[in-house]
């Protein structure tokens, strides 16, 4: 069963790019006098975007920047390959689309690594395949014309069908995975297609400059999440908690939450099951009521901050949260996943379930207390909750 986790990210990326393009059209009277300067700056900004992406191991966007640089230099400068590409626009269109698809199917790695050689071979293979595909276009049309039911399709086989398939695959990759890079690659494909189909009224240097800035923004957002989001649970990290503490008012409540017997889960079922437990608790914490903000403090510890809320509201929300976690039957996944048919045919009794409990310590800020002191008070309350037998809330 596919989860369309990336729908919001995909359409946000498309809307953001559309907004930038429409903004450039609307503000043309302001940048028109600087068009020459923008044209001179476009390539340096694009190369800077590629280097910036490579610095943070976002090799997919770095390669895509180089693709845009190839298009821009061939049309804006007198370079050795300009004349050839001017006569091979179809090759550039299909090759660029396939390169975008290829980058969406790979993983971000260091641009200069042992994988670079294989990627270079793959990029050259894409270019050669498209070249020979177009070279034998006449033979393909002749072959298709021999069959009546394929005659109508022959004008579309060379360009339209491959582009539609590539677009569908990019869209599918983007909407089924919550990944800003994949969403940006799909938006890049739409823009790449629009440029070659002459759907845009903006000059190429403005469009490419916008692309470079969008890529810089994408990498910056990725770096932010890398620094402030936990990779396993997708919760804000302790660093994000420290940042929040600087903007809290005088009235707030802090809860420290710890998973009971977490080490036992790891020792009994393995670290994979331990990771499942952390994800489960994180998903439940994300549903906490009372306006609480959740953070992963470290290990199996989490922090919930209720800013501007009374202690009673926070306590009731945490008590409800504790019950929801304790009452949830967690199915232990097998190391070797069964097929869907096997899972449906196996009796429910064969599926081992466990229950996870948490202990919670709550502390409300007192006069002249610092955030660190409130955290310490919540930690002491957590210790008391464990002393009382675990699976309870203590303040």
Short mmCIF file of C-alpha atoms in Angstrom, two decimals:
data_model
loop_
_atom_site.label_atom_id
_atom_site.label_comp_id
_atom_site.label_asym_id
_atom_site.label_seq_id
_atom_site.Cartn_x
_atom_site.Cartn_y
_atom_site.Cartn_z
CA UNK A 1 0.00 0.00 0.00
CA UNK A 2 1.59 3.26 -1.13
CA UNK A 3 1.48 6.30 1.09
CA UNK A 4 1.30 9.61 -0.70
CA UNK A 5 3.51 11.38 1.82
CA UNK A 6 4.98 13.85 -0.65
CA UNK A 7 1.82 15.39 -2.10
CA UNK A 8 2.08 18.53 0.02
CA UNK A 9 5.81 18.92 -0.66
CA UNK A 10 5.34 18.37 -4.40
CA UNK A 11 2.61 20.94 -4.86
CA UNK A 12 4.35 23.39 -2.53
CA UNK A 13 7.43 23.16 -4.75
CA UNK A 14 5.37 23.69 -7.90
CA UNK A 15 3.48 26.61 -6.39
CA UNK A 16 6.71 28.17 -5.14
CA UNK A 17 8.34 27.97 -8.56
CA UNK A 18 5.18 29.27 -10.25
CA UNK A 19 5.02 32.17 -7.80
CA UNK A 20 8.64 33.09 -8.59
CA UNK A 21 8.03 33.01 -12.34
CA UNK A 22 4.81 35.03 -12.10
CA UNK A 23 6.56 37.48 -9.80
CA UNK A 24 9.34 37.93 -12.36
CA UNK A 25 6.75 38.62 -15.07
CA UNK A 26 4.86 41.08 -12.88
CA UNK A 27 8.06 42.92 -11.85
CA UNK A 28 9.58 43.02 -15.33
CA UNK A 29 9.64 46.82 -15.39
CA UNK A 30 11.98 46.81 -12.38
CA UNK A 31 14.56 44.25 -13.55
CA UNK A 32 14.42 45.03 -17.27
CA UNK A 33 17.13 47.70 -16.99
CA UNK A 34 19.39 45.20 -15.18
CA UNK A 35 18.84 42.37 -17.69
CA UNK A 36 22.45 42.48 -18.93
CA UNK A 37 23.85 42.38 -15.40
CA UNK A 38 21.54 39.51 -14.49
CA UNK A 39 22.68 37.65 -17.61
CA UNK A 40 26.33 38.02 -16.55
CA UNK A 41 25.56 36.87 -13.01
CA UNK A 42 23.37 33.90 -13.93
CA UNK A 43 26.18 31.43 -14.67
CA UNK A 44 28.23 32.32 -11.55
CA UNK A 45 25.11 31.97 -9.38
CA UNK A 46 24.31 28.63 -11.03
CA UNK A 47 27.85 27.34 -10.46
CA UNK A 48 27.76 28.61 -6.87
CA UNK A 49 24.50 26.73 -6.39
CA UNK A 50 26.18 23.56 -7.73
CA UNK A 51 29.16 23.99 -5.37
CA UNK A 52 26.87 24.78 -2.44
CA UNK A 53 24.85 21.64 -3.16
CA UNK A 54 27.99 19.53 -3.50
CA UNK A 55 29.38 20.91 -0.24
CA UNK A 56 26.40 19.44 1.62
CA UNK A 57 26.46 16.19 -0.41
CA UNK A 58 23.35 17.12 -2.37
CA UNK A 59 24.86 15.66 -5.53
CA UNK A 60 21.53 15.30 -7.31
CA UNK A 61 20.88 19.03 -7.28
CA UNK A 62 24.54 19.70 -8.11
CA UNK A 63 24.26 17.56 -11.25
CA UNK A 64 20.99 19.25 -12.15
CA UNK A 65 22.68 22.65 -11.83
CA UNK A 66 25.30 21.49 -14.34
CA UNK A 67 22.51 20.43 -16.70
CA UNK A 68 21.02 23.92 -16.54
CA UNK A 69 24.51 25.39 -17.02
CA UNK A 70 24.87 23.34 -20.23
CA UNK A 71 21.58 24.75 -21.55
CA UNK A 72 22.37 28.33 -20.53
CA UNK A 73 25.93 28.44 -21.90
CA UNK A 74 24.92 26.86 -25.20
CA UNK A 75 22.29 29.54 -25.80
CA UNK A 76 23.97 32.56 -24.22
CA UNK A 77 27.66 32.13 -25.11
CA UNK A 78 29.67 31.11 -28.13
CA UNK A 79 30.99 27.80 -26.84
CA UNK A 80 32.21 24.84 -28.96
CA UNK A 81 29.02 22.86 -28.46
CA UNK A 82 26.57 25.72 -29.13
CA UNK A 83 26.05 25.03 -32.85
CA UNK A 84 25.65 21.30 -32.32
CA UNK A 85 23.05 21.75 -29.56
CA UNK A 86 21.18 24.36 -31.61
CA UNK A 87 20.62 21.66 -34.21
CA UNK A 88 19.92 18.96 -31.62
CA UNK A 89 17.22 20.56 -29.47
CA UNK A 90 15.27 17.30 -29.38
CA UNK A 91 18.34 15.48 -28.09
CA UNK A 92 18.81 18.07 -25.34
CA UNK A 93 15.13 17.91 -24.37
CA UNK A 94 15.00 14.12 -24.02
CA UNK A 95 18.49 13.78 -22.52
CA UNK A 96 17.77 16.43 -19.91
CA UNK A 97 14.46 14.81 -18.99
CA UNK A 98 16.12 11.39 -18.63
CA UNK A 99 18.93 12.88 -16.53
CA UNK A 100 16.34 14.37 -14.18
CA UNK A 101 14.69 10.96 -13.92
CA UNK A 102 18.06 9.29 -13.34
CA UNK A 103 18.95 11.70 -10.54
CA UNK A 104 15.57 11.07 -8.89
CA UNK A 105 16.30 7.33 -8.85
CA UNK A 106 19.73 7.71 -7.25
CA UNK A 107 20.77 8.74 -3.76
CA UNK A 108 22.61 11.84 -2.65
CA UNK A 109 26.29 11.05 -2.27
CA UNK A 110 29.50 13.06 -2.30
CA UNK A 111 29.95 14.49 -5.79
CA UNK A 112 33.57 13.31 -5.89
CA UNK A 113 33.42 9.74 -4.63
CA UNK A 114 33.79 6.18 -5.89
CA UNK A 115 30.26 6.46 -7.29
CA UNK A 116 31.17 9.43 -9.50
CA UNK A 117 32.69 7.27 -12.25
CA UNK A 118 29.61 5.04 -12.51
CA UNK A 119 27.35 8.10 -12.61
CA UNK A 120 29.48 9.64 -15.36
CA UNK A 121 29.18 6.43 -17.38
CA UNK A 122 25.41 6.44 -16.85
CA UNK A 123 25.08 10.07 -17.98
CA UNK A 124 27.06 9.31 -21.15
CA UNK A 125 24.93 6.23 -21.73
CA UNK A 126 21.78 8.35 -21.50
CA UNK A 127 23.14 10.78 -24.08
CA UNK A 128 24.14 7.98 -26.47
CA UNK A 129 20.81 6.16 -26.10
CA UNK A 130 18.85 9.32 -26.90
CA UNK A 131 21.15 10.07 -29.85
CA UNK A 132 20.57 6.66 -31.43
CA UNK A 133 16.87 6.75 -30.55
CA UNK A 134 16.51 9.95 -32.57
CA UNK A 135 18.87 8.73 -35.31
CA UNK A 136 16.65 5.74 -36.04
CA UNK A 137 13.44 7.76 -35.90
CA UNK A 138 12.82 7.25 -39.63
CA UNK A 139 13.16 3.48 -39.40
CA UNK A 140 10.81 3.46 -36.42
CA UNK A 141 8.19 5.48 -38.30
CA UNK A 142 8.46 3.09 -41.25
CA UNK A 143 8.03 0.09 -38.98
CA UNK A 144 5.00 1.58 -37.27
CA UNK A 145 3.38 2.61 -40.54
CA UNK A 146 3.19 -1.04 -41.59
CA UNK A 147 0.51 -1.60 -38.97
CA UNK A 148 -2.72 0.35 -39.23
CA UNK A 149 -3.36 0.50 -35.50
CA UNK A 150 0.06 2.04 -34.80
CA UNK A 151 0.08 4.57 -37.64
CA UNK A 152 -1.72 7.17 -35.53
CA UNK A 153 0.81 6.71 -32.73
CA UNK A 154 3.94 7.08 -34.84
CA UNK A 155 4.15 10.93 -34.61
CA UNK A 156 4.07 10.72 -30.81
CA UNK A 157 6.39 7.77 -30.15
CA UNK A 158 9.63 9.72 -30.54
CA UNK A 159 9.01 12.62 -28.14
CA UNK A 160 5.62 12.67 -26.48
CA UNK A 161 5.44 9.12 -25.14
CA UNK A 162 8.92 9.16 -23.53
CA UNK A 163 8.30 12.58 -22.00
CA UNK A 164 4.91 11.52 -20.62
CA UNK A 165 6.43 8.37 -19.11
CA UNK A 166 9.33 10.33 -17.60
CA UNK A 167 6.95 12.94 -16.18
CA UNK A 168 4.70 10.27 -14.65
CA UNK A 169 7.65 8.48 -13.04
CA UNK A 170 9.04 11.73 -11.62
CA UNK A 171 5.62 12.70 -10.31
CA UNK A 172 5.14 9.25 -8.73
CA UNK A 173 8.54 9.41 -7.05
CA UNK A 174 7.75 12.88 -5.74
CA UNK A 175 4.28 12.25 -4.31
CA UNK A 176 5.08 8.88 -2.70
CA UNK A 177 8.10 10.18 -0.77
CA UNK A 178 8.31 13.19 1.49
CA UNK A 179 11.49 14.60 -0.01
CA UNK A 180 12.03 18.21 -1.01
CA UNK A 181 14.77 17.23 -3.47
CA UNK A 182 12.43 14.89 -5.38
CA UNK A 183 9.76 17.59 -5.45
CA UNK A 184 12.32 20.07 -6.81
CA UNK A 185 13.43 17.60 -9.49
CA UNK A 186 9.82 17.17 -10.64
CA UNK A 187 9.35 20.95 -10.74
CA UNK A 188 12.60 21.18 -12.72
CA UNK A 189 11.23 18.70 -15.25
CA UNK A 190 8.08 20.78 -15.71
CA UNK A 191 10.19 23.91 -16.21
CA UNK A 192 12.61 22.09 -18.54
CA UNK A 193 9.65 21.01 -20.66
CA UNK A 194 8.12 24.49 -20.62
CA UNK A 195 11.35 26.08 -21.88
CA UNK A 196 11.76 23.67 -24.80
CA UNK A 197 8.07 23.96 -25.71
CA UNK A 198 8.28 27.78 -25.64
CA UNK A 199 5.56 28.06 -23.02
CA UNK A 200 7.39 30.82 -21.11
CA UNK A 201 7.58 34.49 -21.99
CA UNK A 202 10.55 35.19 -19.71
CA UNK A 203 14.10 35.28 -21.13
CA UNK A 204 16.26 32.24 -20.41
CA UNK A 205 18.70 34.08 -18.15
CA UNK A 206 15.89 35.10 -15.78
CA UNK A 207 14.45 31.58 -15.70
CA UNK A 208 17.83 29.97 -15.02
CA UNK A 209 18.63 32.56 -12.35
CA UNK A 210 15.35 31.70 -10.62
CA UNK A 211 16.21 27.98 -10.87
CA UNK A 212 19.61 28.59 -9.26
CA UNK A 213 18.02 30.51 -6.38
CA UNK A 214 15.35 27.81 -5.92
CA UNK A 215 18.09 25.17 -5.67
CA UNK A 216 19.96 27.26 -3.12
CA UNK A 217 16.76 27.60 -1.11
CA UNK A 218 16.10 23.84 -1.36
CA UNK A 219 19.56 22.93 -0.09
CA UNK A 220 19.26 25.50 2.71
CA UNK A 221 15.94 23.99 3.83
CA UNK A 222 17.48 20.50 3.71
CA UNK A 223 20.42 21.70 5.80
CA UNK A 224 18.05 23.24 8.32
CA UNK A 225 16.20 19.95 8.75
CA UNK A 226 19.53 18.14 8.92
CA UNK A 227 20.54 20.32 11.85
CA UNK A 228 17.22 20.65 13.67
CA UNK A 229 15.31 17.44 12.84
CA UNK A 230 15.95 13.92 14.07
CA UNK A 231 16.44 11.59 11.12
CA UNK A 232 14.72 8.58 12.71
CA UNK A 233 11.63 10.14 14.30
CA UNK A 234 11.42 13.36 12.22
CA UNK A 235 10.96 15.27 15.49
CA UNK A 236 12.84 18.49 16.29
CA UNK A 237 16.13 17.80 18.05
CA UNK A 238 17.61 19.07 21.29
CA UNK A 239 19.24 21.90 19.35
CA UNK A 240 15.78 23.05 18.24
CA UNK A 241 14.63 22.82 21.87
CA UNK A 242 17.48 25.09 22.94
CA UNK A 243 16.49 27.58 20.24
CA UNK A 244 12.88 27.54 21.45
CA UNK A 245 13.97 28.15 25.03
CA UNK A 246 15.34 31.55 24.02
CA UNK A 247 11.90 32.76 22.92
CA UNK A 248 9.73 31.32 25.70
CA UNK A 249 7.81 33.68 27.94
CA UNK A 250 7.49 33.51 31.70
CA UNK A 251 4.67 30.99 31.74
CA UNK A 252 5.34 27.51 30.43
CA UNK A 253 5.37 23.86 31.44
CA UNK A 254 7.98 21.29 30.47
CA UNK A 255 7.55 17.51 30.44
CA UNK A 256 10.35 14.96 30.23
CA UNK A 257 9.20 11.62 28.84
CA UNK A 258 11.10 8.33 28.93
CA UNK A 259 10.19 4.97 27.34
CA UNK A 260 9.96 2.29 30.02
CA UNK A 261 12.28 -0.72 29.70
CA UNK A 262 13.60 0.50 26.36
CA UNK A 263 16.91 -1.32 26.80
CA UNK A 264 14.96 -4.54 27.32
CA UNK A 265 13.22 -4.04 23.96
CA UNK A 266 16.58 -3.66 22.25
CA UNK A 267 18.10 -6.68 24.01
CA UNK A 268 15.05 -8.90 23.40
CA UNK A 269 13.96 -7.95 19.90
CA UNK A 270 16.98 -6.12 18.45
CA UNK A 271 17.71 -2.53 17.52
CA UNK A 272 15.33 -2.59 14.55
CA UNK A 273 12.41 -3.14 16.92
CA UNK A 274 13.84 -0.46 19.18
CA UNK A 275 13.72 1.95 16.27
CA UNK A 276 10.09 0.96 15.65
CA UNK A 277 9.29 1.75 19.28
CA UNK A 278 10.90 5.18 18.97
CA UNK A 279 8.92 5.89 15.80
CA UNK A 280 5.70 4.73 17.45
CA UNK A 281 6.16 6.96 20.48
CA UNK A 282 7.14 9.88 18.25
CA UNK A 283 3.99 9.46 16.15
CA UNK A 284 1.84 9.45 19.30
CA UNK A 285 3.67 12.44 20.73
CA UNK A 286 2.95 14.41 17.57
CA UNK A 287 -0.75 14.10 18.45
CA UNK A 288 -0.39 15.54 21.94
CA UNK A 289 -3.12 18.03 22.81
CA UNK A 290 -2.93 21.27 24.77
CA UNK A 291 -0.59 23.00 22.33
CA UNK A 292 2.49 20.99 23.30
CA UNK A 293 5.62 21.10 21.14
CA UNK A 294 7.54 17.83 21.02
CA UNK A 295 11.31 17.30 20.79
CA UNK A 296 13.60 14.31 20.89
CA UNK A 297 15.90 15.06 23.80
CA UNK A 298 18.23 12.12 23.23
CA UNK A 299 18.12 8.32 23.21
CA UNK A 300 14.70 7.21 24.44
CA UNK A 301 13.95 10.56 26.10
CA UNK A 302 11.58 13.16 24.70
CA UNK A 303 10.59 16.66 25.78
CA UNK A 304 7.21 18.37 25.49
CA UNK A 305 6.93 22.13 26.01
CA UNK A 306 3.59 23.79 26.74
CA UNK A 307 4.09 27.52 26.23
CA UNK A 308 1.56 29.82 27.88
CA UNK A 309 -0.56 26.90 29.11
CA UNK A 310 -1.67 26.23 32.66
CA UNK A 311 -0.21 23.21 34.50
CA UNK A 312 -3.63 21.53 34.57
CA UNK A 313 -4.01 21.66 30.78
CA UNK A 314 -0.52 20.25 30.31
CA UNK A 315 -1.03 17.52 32.91
CA UNK A 316 -4.34 16.37 31.41
CA UNK A 317 -2.88 16.31 27.89
CA UNK A 318 0.09 14.25 29.08
CA UNK A 319 -2.10 11.83 31.01
CA UNK A 320 -4.19 11.27 27.88
CA UNK A 321 -1.01 10.79 25.88
CA UNK A 322 0.31 8.20 28.35
CA UNK A 323 -2.93 6.22 28.10
CA UNK A 324 -2.94 6.31 24.30
CA UNK A 325 0.59 4.92 24.15
CA UNK A 326 -0.06 2.23 26.78
CA UNK A 327 -3.26 1.04 25.09
CA UNK A 328 -1.70 0.74 21.63
CA UNK A 329 -0.91 -2.83 20.52
CA UNK A 330 2.34 -2.72 18.60
CA UNK A 331 2.86 -5.56 16.10
CA UNK A 332 6.42 -6.88 16.06
CA UNK A 333 7.51 -6.95 12.45
CA UNK A 334 9.44 -9.98 11.29
CA UNK A 335 12.99 -9.60 10.01
CA UNK A 336 11.93 -11.17 6.68
CA UNK A 337 8.74 -9.42 5.64
CA UNK A 338 6.00 -11.68 4.32
CA UNK A 339 4.07 -11.01 1.16
CA UNK A 340 0.71 -9.27 1.46
CA UNK A 341 -1.10 -12.55 0.67
CA UNK A 342 0.86 -14.42 3.37
CA UNK A 343 0.13 -11.72 5.94
CA UNK A 344 -3.59 -11.85 5.18
CA UNK A 345 -3.72 -15.66 5.37
CA UNK A 346 -1.75 -15.97 8.62
CA UNK A 347 -3.92 -16.09 11.76
CA UNK A 348 -3.83 -13.03 14.03
CA UNK A 349 -2.45 -15.18 16.86
CA UNK A 350 0.79 -15.65 14.89
CA UNK A 351 1.47 -11.93 14.96
CA UNK A 352 3.24 -11.02 18.17
CA UNK A 353 2.11 -7.77 19.76
CA UNK A 354 3.63 -5.80 22.62
CA UNK A 355 2.60 -2.75 24.59
CA UNK A 356 4.87 0.19 25.23
CA UNK A 357 4.56 2.40 28.29
CA UNK A 358 6.14 5.72 29.15
CA UNK A 359 6.94 7.62 32.32
CA UNK A 360 6.51 11.38 32.35
CA UNK A 361 7.85 14.07 34.64
CA UNK A 362 6.24 17.52 34.56
CA UNK A 363 7.54 20.85 35.86
CA UNK A 364 6.07 24.34 35.59
CA UNK A 365 8.36 27.35 35.53
CA UNK A 366 8.56 29.16 38.84
CA UNK A 367 9.60 32.77 39.39
CA UNK A 368 13.24 33.47 38.41
CA UNK A 369 13.77 29.92 37.17
CA UNK A 370 15.85 29.43 34.02
CA UNK A 371 14.88 26.97 31.32
CA UNK A 372 17.72 24.65 32.37
CA UNK A 373 16.39 24.63 35.92
CA UNK A 374 12.87 23.78 34.71
CA UNK A 375 14.31 20.91 32.65
CA UNK A 376 16.14 19.66 35.73
CA UNK A 377 12.92 19.83 37.79
CA UNK A 378 11.06 17.87 35.09
CA UNK A 379 13.89 15.32 35.08
CA UNK A 380 13.57 14.89 38.84
CA UNK A 381 9.81 14.44 38.45
CA UNK A 382 10.52 11.80 35.79
CA UNK A 383 12.75 9.96 38.25
CA UNK A 384 9.91 9.99 40.79
CA UNK A 385 7.51 8.63 38.16
CA UNK A 386 9.83 5.70 37.57
CA UNK A 387 10.22 5.12 41.31
CA UNK A 388 6.42 4.90 41.59
CA UNK A 389 6.33 1.94 39.21
CA UNK A 390 6.59 3.58 35.78
CA UNK A 391 3.72 4.20 33.33
CA UNK A 392 2.52 7.32 35.16
CA UNK A 393 2.78 11.10 35.17
CA UNK A 394 4.49 12.85 38.06
CA UNK A 395 4.84 16.55 38.82
#
